[in-house]
PDB file of C-alpha atoms and ligand atoms in Angstrom:
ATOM      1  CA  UNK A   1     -10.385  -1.623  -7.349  1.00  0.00           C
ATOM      2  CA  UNK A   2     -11.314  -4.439  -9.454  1.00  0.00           C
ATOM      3  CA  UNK A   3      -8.742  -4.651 -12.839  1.00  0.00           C
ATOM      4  CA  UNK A   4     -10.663  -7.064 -15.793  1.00  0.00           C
ATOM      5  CA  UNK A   5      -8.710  -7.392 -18.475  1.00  0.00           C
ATOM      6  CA  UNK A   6      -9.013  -9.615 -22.095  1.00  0.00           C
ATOM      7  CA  UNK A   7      -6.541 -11.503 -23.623  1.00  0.00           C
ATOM      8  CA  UNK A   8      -5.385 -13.825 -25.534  1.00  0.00           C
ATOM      9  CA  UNK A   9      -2.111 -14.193 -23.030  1.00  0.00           C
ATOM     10  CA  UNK A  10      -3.635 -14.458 -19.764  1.00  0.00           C
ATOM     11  CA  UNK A  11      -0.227 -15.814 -18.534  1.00  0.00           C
ATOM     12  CA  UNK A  12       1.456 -12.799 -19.537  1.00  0.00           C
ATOM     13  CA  UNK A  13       0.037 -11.377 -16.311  1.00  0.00           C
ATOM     14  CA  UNK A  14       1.788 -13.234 -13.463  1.00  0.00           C
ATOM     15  CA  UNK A  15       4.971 -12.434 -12.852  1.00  0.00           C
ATOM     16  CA  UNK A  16       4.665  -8.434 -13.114  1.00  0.00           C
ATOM     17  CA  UNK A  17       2.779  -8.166 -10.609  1.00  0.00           C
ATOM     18  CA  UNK A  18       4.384 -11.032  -7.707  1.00  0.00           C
ATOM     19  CA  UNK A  19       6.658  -8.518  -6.546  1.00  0.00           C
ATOM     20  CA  UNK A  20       6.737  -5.270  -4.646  1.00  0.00           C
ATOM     21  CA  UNK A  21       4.392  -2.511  -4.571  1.00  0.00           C
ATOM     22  CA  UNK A  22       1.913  -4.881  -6.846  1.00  0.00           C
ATOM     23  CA  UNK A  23       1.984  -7.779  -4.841  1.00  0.00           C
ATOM     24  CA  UNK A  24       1.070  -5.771  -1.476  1.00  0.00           C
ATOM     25  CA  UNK A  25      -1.698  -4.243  -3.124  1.00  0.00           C
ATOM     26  CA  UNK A  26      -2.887  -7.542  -3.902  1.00  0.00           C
ATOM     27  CA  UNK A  27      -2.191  -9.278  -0.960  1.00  0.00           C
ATOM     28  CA  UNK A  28      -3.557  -6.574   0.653  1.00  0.00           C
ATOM     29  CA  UNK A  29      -7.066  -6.968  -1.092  1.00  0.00           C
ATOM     30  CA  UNK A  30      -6.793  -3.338  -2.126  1.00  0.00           C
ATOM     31  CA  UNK A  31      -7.008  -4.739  -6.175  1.00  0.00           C
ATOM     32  CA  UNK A  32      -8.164  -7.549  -8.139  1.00  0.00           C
ATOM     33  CA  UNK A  33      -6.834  -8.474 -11.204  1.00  0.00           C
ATOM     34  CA  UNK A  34      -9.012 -11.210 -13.171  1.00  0.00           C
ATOM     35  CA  UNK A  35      -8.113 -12.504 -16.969  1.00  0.00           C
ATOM     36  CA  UNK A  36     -10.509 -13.300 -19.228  1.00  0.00           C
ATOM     37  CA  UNK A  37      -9.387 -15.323 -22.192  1.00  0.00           C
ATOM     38  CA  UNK A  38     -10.202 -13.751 -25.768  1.00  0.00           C
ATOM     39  CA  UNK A  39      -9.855 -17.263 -27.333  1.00  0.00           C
ATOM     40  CA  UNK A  40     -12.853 -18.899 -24.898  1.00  0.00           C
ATOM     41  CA  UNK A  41     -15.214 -16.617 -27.674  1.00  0.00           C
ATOM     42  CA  UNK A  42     -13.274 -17.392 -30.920  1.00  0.00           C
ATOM     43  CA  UNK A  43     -15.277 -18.401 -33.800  1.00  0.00           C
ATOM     44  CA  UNK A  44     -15.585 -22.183 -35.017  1.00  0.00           C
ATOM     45  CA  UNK A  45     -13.583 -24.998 -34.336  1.00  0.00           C
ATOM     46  CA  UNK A  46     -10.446 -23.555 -34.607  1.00  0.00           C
ATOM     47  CA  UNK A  47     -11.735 -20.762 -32.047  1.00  0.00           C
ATOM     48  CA  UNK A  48     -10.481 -18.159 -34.588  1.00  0.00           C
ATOM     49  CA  UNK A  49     -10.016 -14.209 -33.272  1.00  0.00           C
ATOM     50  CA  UNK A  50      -8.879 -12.995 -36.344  1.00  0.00           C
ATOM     51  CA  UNK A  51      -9.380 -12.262 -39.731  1.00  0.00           C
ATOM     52  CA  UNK A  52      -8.123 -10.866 -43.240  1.00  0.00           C
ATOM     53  CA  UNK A  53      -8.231  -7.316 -43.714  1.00  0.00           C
ATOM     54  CA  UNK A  54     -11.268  -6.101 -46.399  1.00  0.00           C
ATOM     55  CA  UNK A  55     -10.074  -4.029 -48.984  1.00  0.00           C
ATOM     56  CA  UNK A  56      -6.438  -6.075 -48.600  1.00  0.00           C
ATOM     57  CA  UNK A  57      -3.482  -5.001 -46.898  1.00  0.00           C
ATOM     58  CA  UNK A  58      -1.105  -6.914 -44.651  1.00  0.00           C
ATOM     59  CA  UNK A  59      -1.016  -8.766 -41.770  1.00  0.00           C
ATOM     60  CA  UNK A  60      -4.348  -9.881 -39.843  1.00  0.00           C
ATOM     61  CA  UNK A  61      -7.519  -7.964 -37.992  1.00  0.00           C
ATOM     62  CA  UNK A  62      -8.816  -8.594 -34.923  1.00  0.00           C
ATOM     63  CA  UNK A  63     -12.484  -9.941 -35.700  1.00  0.00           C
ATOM     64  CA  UNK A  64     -15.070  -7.929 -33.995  1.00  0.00           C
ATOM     65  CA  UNK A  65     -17.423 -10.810 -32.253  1.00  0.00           C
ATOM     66  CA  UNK A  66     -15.100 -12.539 -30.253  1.00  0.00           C
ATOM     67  CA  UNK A  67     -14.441  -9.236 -28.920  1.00  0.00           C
ATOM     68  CA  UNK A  68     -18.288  -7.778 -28.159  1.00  0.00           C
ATOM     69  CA  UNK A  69     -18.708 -11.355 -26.544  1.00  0.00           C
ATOM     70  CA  UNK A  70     -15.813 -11.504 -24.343  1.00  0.00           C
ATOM     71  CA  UNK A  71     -16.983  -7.507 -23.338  1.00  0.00           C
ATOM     72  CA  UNK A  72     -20.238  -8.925 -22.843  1.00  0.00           C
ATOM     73  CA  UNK A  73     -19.885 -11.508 -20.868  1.00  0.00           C
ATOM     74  CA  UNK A  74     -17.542 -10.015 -18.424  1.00  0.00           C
ATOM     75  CA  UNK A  75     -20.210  -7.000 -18.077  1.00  0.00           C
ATOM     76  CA  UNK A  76     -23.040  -8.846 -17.186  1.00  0.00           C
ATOM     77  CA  UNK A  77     -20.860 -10.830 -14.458  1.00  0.00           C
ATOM     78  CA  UNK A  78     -19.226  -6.773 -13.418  1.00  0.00           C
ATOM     79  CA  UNK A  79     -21.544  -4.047 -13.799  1.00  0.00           C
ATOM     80  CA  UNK A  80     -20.164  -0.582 -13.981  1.00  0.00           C
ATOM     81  CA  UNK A  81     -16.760  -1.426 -15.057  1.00  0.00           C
ATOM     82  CA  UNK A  82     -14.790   1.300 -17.449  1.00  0.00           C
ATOM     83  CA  UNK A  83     -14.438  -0.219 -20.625  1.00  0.00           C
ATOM     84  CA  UNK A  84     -10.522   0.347 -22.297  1.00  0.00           C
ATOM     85  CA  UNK A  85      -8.791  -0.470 -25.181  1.00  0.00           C
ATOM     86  CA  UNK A  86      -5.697  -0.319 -25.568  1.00  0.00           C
ATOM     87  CA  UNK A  87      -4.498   1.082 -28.856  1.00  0.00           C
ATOM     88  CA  UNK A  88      -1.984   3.444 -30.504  1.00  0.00           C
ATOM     89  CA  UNK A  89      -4.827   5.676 -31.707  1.00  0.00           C
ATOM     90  CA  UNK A  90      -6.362   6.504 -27.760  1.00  0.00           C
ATOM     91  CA  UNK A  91      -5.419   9.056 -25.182  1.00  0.00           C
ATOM     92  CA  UNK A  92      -1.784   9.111 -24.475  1.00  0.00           C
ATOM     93  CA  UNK A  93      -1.625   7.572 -20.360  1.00  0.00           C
ATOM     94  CA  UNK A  94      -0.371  10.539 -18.173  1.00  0.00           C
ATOM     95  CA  UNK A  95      -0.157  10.888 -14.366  1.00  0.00           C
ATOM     96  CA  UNK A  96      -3.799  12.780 -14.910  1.00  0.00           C
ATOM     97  CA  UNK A  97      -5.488  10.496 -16.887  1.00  0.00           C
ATOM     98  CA  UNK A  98      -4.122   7.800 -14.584  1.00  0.00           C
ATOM     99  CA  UNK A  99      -5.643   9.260 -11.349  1.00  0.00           C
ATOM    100  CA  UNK A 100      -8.938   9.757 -13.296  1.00  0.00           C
ATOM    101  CA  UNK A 101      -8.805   6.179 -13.778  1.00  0.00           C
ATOM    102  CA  UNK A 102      -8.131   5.311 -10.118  1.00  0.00           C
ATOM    103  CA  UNK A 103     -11.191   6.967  -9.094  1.00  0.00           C
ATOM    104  CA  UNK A 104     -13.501   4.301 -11.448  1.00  0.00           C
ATOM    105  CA  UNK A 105     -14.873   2.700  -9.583  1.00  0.00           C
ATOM    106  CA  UNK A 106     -15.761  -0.426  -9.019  1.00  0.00           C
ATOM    107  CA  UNK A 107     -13.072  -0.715 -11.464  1.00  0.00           C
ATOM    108  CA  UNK A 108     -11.383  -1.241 -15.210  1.00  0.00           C
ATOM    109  CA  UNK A 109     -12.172  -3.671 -17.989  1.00  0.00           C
ATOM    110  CA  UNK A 110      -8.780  -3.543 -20.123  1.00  0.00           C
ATOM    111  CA  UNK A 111      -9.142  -4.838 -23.522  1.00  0.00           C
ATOM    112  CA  UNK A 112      -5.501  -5.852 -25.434  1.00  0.00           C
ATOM    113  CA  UNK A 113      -5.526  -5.923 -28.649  1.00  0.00           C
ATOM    114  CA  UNK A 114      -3.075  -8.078 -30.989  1.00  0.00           C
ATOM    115  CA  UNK A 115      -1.856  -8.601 -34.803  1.00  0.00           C
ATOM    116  CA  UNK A 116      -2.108  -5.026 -36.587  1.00  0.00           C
ATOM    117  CA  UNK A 117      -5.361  -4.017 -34.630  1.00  0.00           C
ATOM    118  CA  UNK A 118      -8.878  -4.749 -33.824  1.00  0.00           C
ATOM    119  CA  UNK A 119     -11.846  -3.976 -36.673  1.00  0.00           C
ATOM    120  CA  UNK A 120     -13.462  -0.465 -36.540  1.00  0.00           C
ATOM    121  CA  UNK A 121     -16.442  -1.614 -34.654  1.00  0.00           C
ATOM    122  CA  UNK A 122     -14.762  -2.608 -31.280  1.00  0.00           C
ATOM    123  CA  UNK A 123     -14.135   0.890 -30.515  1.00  0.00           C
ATOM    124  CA  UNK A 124     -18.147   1.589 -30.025  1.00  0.00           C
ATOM    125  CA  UNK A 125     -17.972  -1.346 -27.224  1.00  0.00           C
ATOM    126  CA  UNK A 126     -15.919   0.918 -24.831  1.00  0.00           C
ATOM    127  CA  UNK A 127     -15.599   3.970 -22.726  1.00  0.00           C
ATOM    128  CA  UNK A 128     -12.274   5.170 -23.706  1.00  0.00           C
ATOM    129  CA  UNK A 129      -9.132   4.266 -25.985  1.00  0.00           C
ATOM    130  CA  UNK A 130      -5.494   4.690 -24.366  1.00  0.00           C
ATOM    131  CA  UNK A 131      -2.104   4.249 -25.765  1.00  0.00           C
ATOM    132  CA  UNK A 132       1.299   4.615 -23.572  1.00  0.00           C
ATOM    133  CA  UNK A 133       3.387   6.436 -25.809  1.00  0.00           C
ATOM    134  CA  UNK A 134       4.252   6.640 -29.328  1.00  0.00           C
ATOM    135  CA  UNK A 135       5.992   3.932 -29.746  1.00  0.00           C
ATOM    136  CA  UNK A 136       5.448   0.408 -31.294  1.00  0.00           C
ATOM    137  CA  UNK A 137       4.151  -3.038 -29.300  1.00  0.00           C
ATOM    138  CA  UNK A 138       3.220  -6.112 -30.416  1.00  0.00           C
ATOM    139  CA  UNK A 139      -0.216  -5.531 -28.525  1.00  0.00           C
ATOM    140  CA  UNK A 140      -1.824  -4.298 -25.793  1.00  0.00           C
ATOM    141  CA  UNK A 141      -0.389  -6.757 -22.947  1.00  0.00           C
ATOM    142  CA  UNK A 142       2.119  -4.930 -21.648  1.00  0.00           C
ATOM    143  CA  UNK A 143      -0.192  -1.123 -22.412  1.00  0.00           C
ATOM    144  CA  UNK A 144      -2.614  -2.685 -20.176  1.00  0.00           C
ATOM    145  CA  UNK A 145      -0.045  -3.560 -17.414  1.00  0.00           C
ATOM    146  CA  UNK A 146       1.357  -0.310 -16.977  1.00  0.00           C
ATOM    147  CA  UNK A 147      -1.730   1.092 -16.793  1.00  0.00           C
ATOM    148  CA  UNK A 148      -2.800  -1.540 -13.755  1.00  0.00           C
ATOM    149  CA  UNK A 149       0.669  -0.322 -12.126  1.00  0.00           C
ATOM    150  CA  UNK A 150       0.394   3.617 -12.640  1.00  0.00           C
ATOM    151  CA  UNK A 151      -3.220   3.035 -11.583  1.00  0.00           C
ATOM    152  CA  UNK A 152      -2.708   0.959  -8.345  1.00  0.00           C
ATOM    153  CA  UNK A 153       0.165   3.088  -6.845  1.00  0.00           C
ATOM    154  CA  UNK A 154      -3.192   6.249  -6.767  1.00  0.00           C
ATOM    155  CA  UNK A 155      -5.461   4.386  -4.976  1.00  0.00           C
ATOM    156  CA  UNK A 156      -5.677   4.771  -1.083  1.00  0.00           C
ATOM    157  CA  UNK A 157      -3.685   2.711   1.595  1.00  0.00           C
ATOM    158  CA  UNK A 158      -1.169   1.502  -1.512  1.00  0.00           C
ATOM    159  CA  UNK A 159       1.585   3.711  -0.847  1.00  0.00           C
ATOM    160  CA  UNK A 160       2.962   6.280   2.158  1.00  0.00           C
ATOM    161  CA  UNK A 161       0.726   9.861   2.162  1.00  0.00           C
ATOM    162  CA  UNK A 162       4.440  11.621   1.516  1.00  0.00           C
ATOM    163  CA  UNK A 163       4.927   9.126  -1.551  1.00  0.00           C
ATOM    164  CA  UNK A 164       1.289   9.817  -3.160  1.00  0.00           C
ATOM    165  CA  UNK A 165       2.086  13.855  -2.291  1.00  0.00           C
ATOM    166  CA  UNK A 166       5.313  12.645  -4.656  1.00  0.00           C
ATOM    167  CA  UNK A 167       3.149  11.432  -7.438  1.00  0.00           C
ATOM    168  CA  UNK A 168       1.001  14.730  -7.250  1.00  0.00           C
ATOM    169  CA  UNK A 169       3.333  16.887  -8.089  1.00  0.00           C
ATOM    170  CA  UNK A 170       4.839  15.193 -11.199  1.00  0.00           C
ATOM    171  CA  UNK A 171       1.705  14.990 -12.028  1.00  0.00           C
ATOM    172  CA  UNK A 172       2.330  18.911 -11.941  1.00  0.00           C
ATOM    173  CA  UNK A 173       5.248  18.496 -14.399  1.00  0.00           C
ATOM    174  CA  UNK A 174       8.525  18.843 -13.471  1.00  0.00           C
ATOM    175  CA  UNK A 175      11.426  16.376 -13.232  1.00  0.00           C
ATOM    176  CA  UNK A 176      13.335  15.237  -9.981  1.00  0.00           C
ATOM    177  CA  UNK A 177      16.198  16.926  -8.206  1.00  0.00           C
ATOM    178  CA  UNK A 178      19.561  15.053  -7.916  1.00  0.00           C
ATOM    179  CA  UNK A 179      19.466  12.666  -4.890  1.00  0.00           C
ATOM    180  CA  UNK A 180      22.506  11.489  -2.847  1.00  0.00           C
ATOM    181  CA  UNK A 181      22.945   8.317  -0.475  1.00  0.00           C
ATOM    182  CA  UNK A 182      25.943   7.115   0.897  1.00  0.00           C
ATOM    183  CA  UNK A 183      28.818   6.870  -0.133  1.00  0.00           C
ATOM    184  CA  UNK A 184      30.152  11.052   0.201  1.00  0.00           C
ATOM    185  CA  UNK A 185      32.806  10.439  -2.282  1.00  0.00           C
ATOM    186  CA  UNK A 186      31.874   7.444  -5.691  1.00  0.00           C
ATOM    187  CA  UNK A 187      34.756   6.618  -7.758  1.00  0.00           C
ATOM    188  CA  UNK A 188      35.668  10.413  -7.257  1.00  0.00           C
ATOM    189  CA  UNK A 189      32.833  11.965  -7.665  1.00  0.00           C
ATOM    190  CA  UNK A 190      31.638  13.682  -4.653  1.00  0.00           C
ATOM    191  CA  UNK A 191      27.883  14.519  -2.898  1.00  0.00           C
ATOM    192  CA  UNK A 192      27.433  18.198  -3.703  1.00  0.00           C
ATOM    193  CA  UNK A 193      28.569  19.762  -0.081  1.00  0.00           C
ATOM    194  CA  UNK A 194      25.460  21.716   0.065  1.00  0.00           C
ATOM    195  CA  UNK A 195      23.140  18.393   0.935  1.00  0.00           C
ATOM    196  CA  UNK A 196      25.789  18.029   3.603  1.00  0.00           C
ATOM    197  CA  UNK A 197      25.333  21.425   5.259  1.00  0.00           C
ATOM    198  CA  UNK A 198      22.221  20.769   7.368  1.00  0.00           C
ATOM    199  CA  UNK A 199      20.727  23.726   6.013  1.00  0.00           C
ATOM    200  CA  UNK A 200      17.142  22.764   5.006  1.00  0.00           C
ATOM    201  CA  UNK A 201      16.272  25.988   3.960  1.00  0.00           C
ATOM    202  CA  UNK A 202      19.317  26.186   1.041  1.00  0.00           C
ATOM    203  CA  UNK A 203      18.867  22.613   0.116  1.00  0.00           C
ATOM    204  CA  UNK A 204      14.975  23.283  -0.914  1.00  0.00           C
ATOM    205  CA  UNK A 205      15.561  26.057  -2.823  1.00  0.00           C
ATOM    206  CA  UNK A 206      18.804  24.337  -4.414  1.00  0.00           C
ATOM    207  CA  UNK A 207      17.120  20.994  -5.280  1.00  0.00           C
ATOM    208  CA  UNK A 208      13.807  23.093  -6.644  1.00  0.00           C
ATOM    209  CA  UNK A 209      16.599  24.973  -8.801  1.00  0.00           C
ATOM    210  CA  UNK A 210      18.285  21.775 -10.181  1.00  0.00           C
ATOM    211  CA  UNK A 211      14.793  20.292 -10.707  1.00  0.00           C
ATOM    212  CA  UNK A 212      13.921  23.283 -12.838  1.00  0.00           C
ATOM    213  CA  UNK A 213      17.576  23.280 -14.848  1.00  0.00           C
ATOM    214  CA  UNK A 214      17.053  19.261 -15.531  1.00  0.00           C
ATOM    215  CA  UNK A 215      13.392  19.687 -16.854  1.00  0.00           C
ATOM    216  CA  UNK A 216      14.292  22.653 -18.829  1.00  0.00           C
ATOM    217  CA  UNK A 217      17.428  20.596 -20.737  1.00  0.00           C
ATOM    218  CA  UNK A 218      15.969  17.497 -21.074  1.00  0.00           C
ATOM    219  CA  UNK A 219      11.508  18.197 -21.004  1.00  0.00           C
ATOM    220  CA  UNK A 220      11.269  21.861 -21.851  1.00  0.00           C
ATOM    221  CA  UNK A 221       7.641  20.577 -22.959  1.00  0.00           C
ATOM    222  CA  UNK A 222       7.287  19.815 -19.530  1.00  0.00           C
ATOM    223  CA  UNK A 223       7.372  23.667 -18.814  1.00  0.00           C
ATOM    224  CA  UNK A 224       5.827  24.922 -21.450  1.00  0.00           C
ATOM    225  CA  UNK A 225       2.605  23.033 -20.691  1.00  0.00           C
ATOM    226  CA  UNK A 226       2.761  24.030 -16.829  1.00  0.00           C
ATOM    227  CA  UNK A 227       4.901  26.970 -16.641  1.00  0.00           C
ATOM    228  CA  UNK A 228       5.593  26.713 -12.780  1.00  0.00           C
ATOM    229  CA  UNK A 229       9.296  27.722 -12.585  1.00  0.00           C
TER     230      UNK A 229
HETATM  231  C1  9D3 B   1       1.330  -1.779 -39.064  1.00  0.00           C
HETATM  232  C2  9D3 B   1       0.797  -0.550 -38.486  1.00  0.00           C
HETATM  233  N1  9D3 B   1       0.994  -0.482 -37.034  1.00  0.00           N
HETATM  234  C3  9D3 B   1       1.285   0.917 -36.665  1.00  0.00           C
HETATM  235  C4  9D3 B   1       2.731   1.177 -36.536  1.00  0.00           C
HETATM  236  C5  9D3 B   1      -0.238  -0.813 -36.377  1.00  0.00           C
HETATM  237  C6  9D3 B   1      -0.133  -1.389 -35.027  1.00  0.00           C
HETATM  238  C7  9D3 B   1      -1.210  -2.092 -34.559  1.00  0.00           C
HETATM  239  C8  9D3 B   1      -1.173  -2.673 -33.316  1.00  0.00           C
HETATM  240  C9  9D3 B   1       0.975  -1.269 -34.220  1.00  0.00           C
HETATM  241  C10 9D3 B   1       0.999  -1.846 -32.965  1.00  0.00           C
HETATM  242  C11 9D3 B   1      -0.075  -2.559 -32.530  1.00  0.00           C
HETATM  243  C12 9D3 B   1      -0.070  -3.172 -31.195  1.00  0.00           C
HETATM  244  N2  9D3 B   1      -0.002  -2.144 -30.132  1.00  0.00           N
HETATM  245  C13 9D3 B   1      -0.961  -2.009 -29.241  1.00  0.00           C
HETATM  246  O1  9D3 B   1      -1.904  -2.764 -29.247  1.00  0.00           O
HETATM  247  C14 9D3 B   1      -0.860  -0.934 -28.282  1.00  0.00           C
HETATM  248  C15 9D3 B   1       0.118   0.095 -28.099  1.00  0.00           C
HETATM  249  C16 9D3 B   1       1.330   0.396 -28.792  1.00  0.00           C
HETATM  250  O2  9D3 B   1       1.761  -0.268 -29.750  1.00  0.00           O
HETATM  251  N3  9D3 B   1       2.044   1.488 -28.369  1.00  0.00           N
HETATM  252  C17 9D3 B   1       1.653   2.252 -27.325  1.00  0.00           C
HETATM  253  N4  9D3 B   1       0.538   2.016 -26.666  1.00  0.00           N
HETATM  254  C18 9D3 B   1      -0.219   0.937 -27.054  1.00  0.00           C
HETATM  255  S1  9D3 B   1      -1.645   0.497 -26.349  1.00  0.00           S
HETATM  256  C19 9D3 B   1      -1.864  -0.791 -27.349  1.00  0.00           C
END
């Protein structure tokens, strides 16, 4: 799967992805990712990207051109990519929406937006807006990263069948038991004797019960949208 995204801070997305999982996948040739700098279409001699706000307000706009140009010219290079942007106002990222995106293929176009947002217009140049959560970033950098991670640990050969099994059932919505490793006894607090018992049968039914206590405590909204317990 081929990931496309455009930014003004191509360098932003190095390191994030030089170790583990990512950098397999990569090595691997199982994704791509390719930057495409925003400011190579900026307007005028000062390349400019942004603009003033019409009808006033603070802080700055992203300008629509340099946008449609840099969309442009990375389609007619990529056919068929899904076009995203990244913004507060899209489709909240879950483990479902990410697995719809791993199966687009040949792959993603991931616009990131900066300053307090792009113009109106930008949002008829794509497929599909996503946000990560409703909470504040200085633009859609880091959005679009976590999206290329969530996204690459779906796609065939990048992780262990048991591990991608894993992912499909939080996808079904419930938190994760309590795991153990050594040591049996941490700064007195001891592995619960029942994972020490050997019986398999107990421990599933124990671990599916803590599983169910945790996510009712701490993500009851977990249940109530998939009532499986
Ligand atoms: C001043 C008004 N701001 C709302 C609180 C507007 C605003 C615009 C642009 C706030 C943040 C941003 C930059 N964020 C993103 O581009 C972004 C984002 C995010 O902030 N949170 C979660 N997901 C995403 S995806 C892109």
């Amino acid at each position: 799967m081929q990931f496309h995204v455009i930014t003004l801070f191509p360098e932003m997305f190095t390191s994030p992805f030089s170790g583990g999982i990512m950098a397999r996948a990569l090595n691997n040739g199982l994704v791509t990712i390719q930057t495409h700098n925003l400011r190579e279409h900026g307007l005028g001699r000062y390349r400019q990207v942004d603009d003033e706000p019409y009808g006033g307000g603070s802080g700055m706009v992203m300008r629509p051109e340099p946008v449609a140009a840099a969309i442009d010219a990375v389609t007619a290079r990529h056919p068929g990519l899904w076009r995203v942007l990244l913004t507060p106002q899209g489709d909240v990222l879950r483990q479902s929406l990410a697995a719809e995106l791993a199966r687009r293929e040949p792959g993603l176009m991931l616009v990131a937006g900066r300053y307090e947002g792009v113009d109106e217009r930008v949002r008829e140049l794509v497929d599909q807006e996503i946000s990560i959560g409703d909470f504040v970033l200085s633009g859609g950098e880091l959005a679009a990263m976590v999206v290329i991670e969530a996204v690459t640990r779906l796609l065939p050969g990048v992780l262990g069948n048991q591990a991608s099994l894993d992912e499909e059932s939080f996808g079904s919505g419930m938190l994760e038991y309590p795991q153990y490793t050594r040591p049996e006894v941490f700064r007195g607090s001891a592995v619960p004797p029942i994972l020490l018992s050997g019986d398999h049968e107990k421990i599933r039914r124990w671990r599916r019960e803590q599983a169910l206590e945790r996510t009712r405590r701490r993500r009851p909204d977990l249940l109530v949208k998939n009532p499986r317990g």
